Structure formats: C-alpha cells, structure tokens
C-alpha cells in the first residue's frame, strides 16, 4: 500500500559525505516513524537512524554525531545525511516507513541503495 523510492547512494572516499532520500507514495492516512537501516555482506540488518512523527530521533552509537535524519512531511520524504563516512559504513541502505491506513498500520521497505566508502 505504500511504495518507497530511495536515491542518493554511491561511492565516496573515507571522510566524505552522502545524502540519501526516500520518498513515500500510496494510500495511507499518516506516517509515523521513518527509519534507515543498513545491511553489510554477511551481517544482519541494523537500524542506523529513526525519526518519529514528533521529530524524536534515535541513532546507535556507531553513527551518532556523524549521521542526521530529517523528514519533509509535505513531501512524505525522509533524508539521511551521512558525514565523516568510514569504510565500515559500506552497506546497502534501506528505508523503512511505518504508516497508518485507518483500519490498521503497516510497514514498507525501500529497494535499497548501495553506499560504498573507500579507504
């Protein structure tokens, strides 16, 4: 019911920056939390940033101080600004949106975008 389109991944040198975007479309009443996850080869998917409908944010220690998350409610879009990137940030990054559609709630995932940080 909700489709997500991600953009902004790519190749960057260590210390560089990238900005990811994720736009949501479809039939829903409201969006609650919007998050970014990442999954490196051979590792479990992990959350790297979350922003709630009240603009509360969460970051794990591994990215705290380097990543920021923001949302544009008018565009149903969430952004992930990644600064001071490290080779260990290399992964496929996924957007996740939790939404309400009147009769219940749901969750959708983006297709993923590759982020590669070279040393």
XYZ file of C-alpha atoms in Angstrom:
119
model
C 0.000 0.000 0.000
C 2.980 2.306 0.465
C 5.788 2.434 -2.072
C 9.199 3.817 -1.236
C 11.746 5.148 -3.707
C 15.281 5.665 -2.463
C 18.063 7.666 -4.022
C 21.446 9.116 -3.203
C 23.738 6.152 -2.712
C 27.120 5.859 -4.358
C 30.863 5.643 -3.917
C 32.662 8.092 -1.656
C 36.071 8.315 -0.048
C 36.505 7.977 3.695
C 35.712 11.254 5.388
C 33.252 12.235 2.709
C 29.511 12.772 2.824
C 26.403 11.414 1.178
C 22.725 12.256 1.462
C 20.087 9.596 0.998
C 16.451 10.341 0.215
C 13.370 8.169 0.479
C 10.003 9.273 -0.868
C 6.793 7.511 0.132
C 3.692 7.283 -2.004
C 0.479 5.312 -1.968
C -2.626 5.070 0.128
C -2.177 5.806 3.792
C -3.658 8.038 6.431
C -0.475 9.110 8.149
C 3.147 8.174 8.552
C 4.533 7.537 11.997
C 8.178 6.553 12.214
C 10.607 6.710 9.307
C 13.884 4.862 9.592
C 17.035 3.948 7.763
C 18.616 0.523 8.107
C 21.742 -0.927 6.565
C 22.993 -4.384 5.817
C 26.594 -5.220 5.070
C 27.587 -8.537 3.444
C 27.396 -11.361 5.962
C 25.844 -9.169 8.643
C 22.356 -8.628 9.999
C 20.315 -5.618 9.014
C 20.664 -2.884 11.611
C 18.935 0.409 12.227
C 21.074 3.499 11.762
C 18.514 6.267 12.269
C 14.870 6.770 13.180
C 12.664 9.846 13.252
C 9.194 9.789 14.760
C 6.117 11.798 13.882
C 7.023 14.102 16.762
C 10.533 14.566 15.334
C 12.144 12.463 18.010
C 15.301 10.817 16.710
C 17.393 7.790 17.517
C 20.898 6.861 16.415
C 23.044 3.950 17.506
C 26.460 4.774 18.899
C 28.140 3.643 15.678
C 26.774 6.635 13.736
C 25.896 9.131 16.469
C 27.399 12.530 15.751
C 28.036 11.664 12.086
C 24.553 10.915 10.709
C 21.453 13.077 10.893
C 17.900 12.254 9.874
C 15.167 14.650 8.837
C 11.753 14.458 7.238
C 9.634 16.643 4.985
C 6.062 15.803 5.869
C 4.657 17.732 2.923
C 6.637 15.528 0.552
C 6.434 12.340 2.636
C 10.188 12.155 2.318
C 12.902 11.219 4.776
C 16.559 12.142 4.410
C 19.716 10.663 5.853
C 22.732 12.953 5.887
C 25.901 10.952 6.379
C 29.111 12.793 7.211
C 32.610 11.637 8.107
C 31.939 8.348 6.398
C 34.081 5.350 7.238
C 34.780 2.167 5.277
C 32.722 0.271 7.852
C 29.686 2.289 6.782
C 29.736 0.389 3.491
C 26.416 -1.410 3.123
C 23.106 -1.456 1.345
C 20.901 1.161 2.989
C 17.166 0.591 3.263
C 14.386 2.993 4.076
C 11.534 1.796 6.292
C 8.268 3.590 6.891
C 5.566 2.732 9.400
C 2.174 4.094 8.490
C -1.474 4.088 9.435
C -4.242 3.462 6.938
C -7.372 3.853 9.014
C -8.142 0.213 9.721
C -4.673 -0.582 10.928
C -0.995 0.027 10.455
C 1.708 -1.321 8.250
C 5.369 -1.138 7.328
C 7.101 -0.844 3.983
C 10.696 -1.207 2.847
C 12.555 0.521 0.064
C 14.512 -1.372 -2.555
C 17.860 -0.451 -1.028
C 20.668 1.766 -2.225
C 24.354 0.853 -2.142
C 26.763 3.020 -0.180
C 30.438 2.235 -0.637
C 33.126 4.055 1.327
C 36.672 3.579 0.096
C 39.692 3.907 2.367
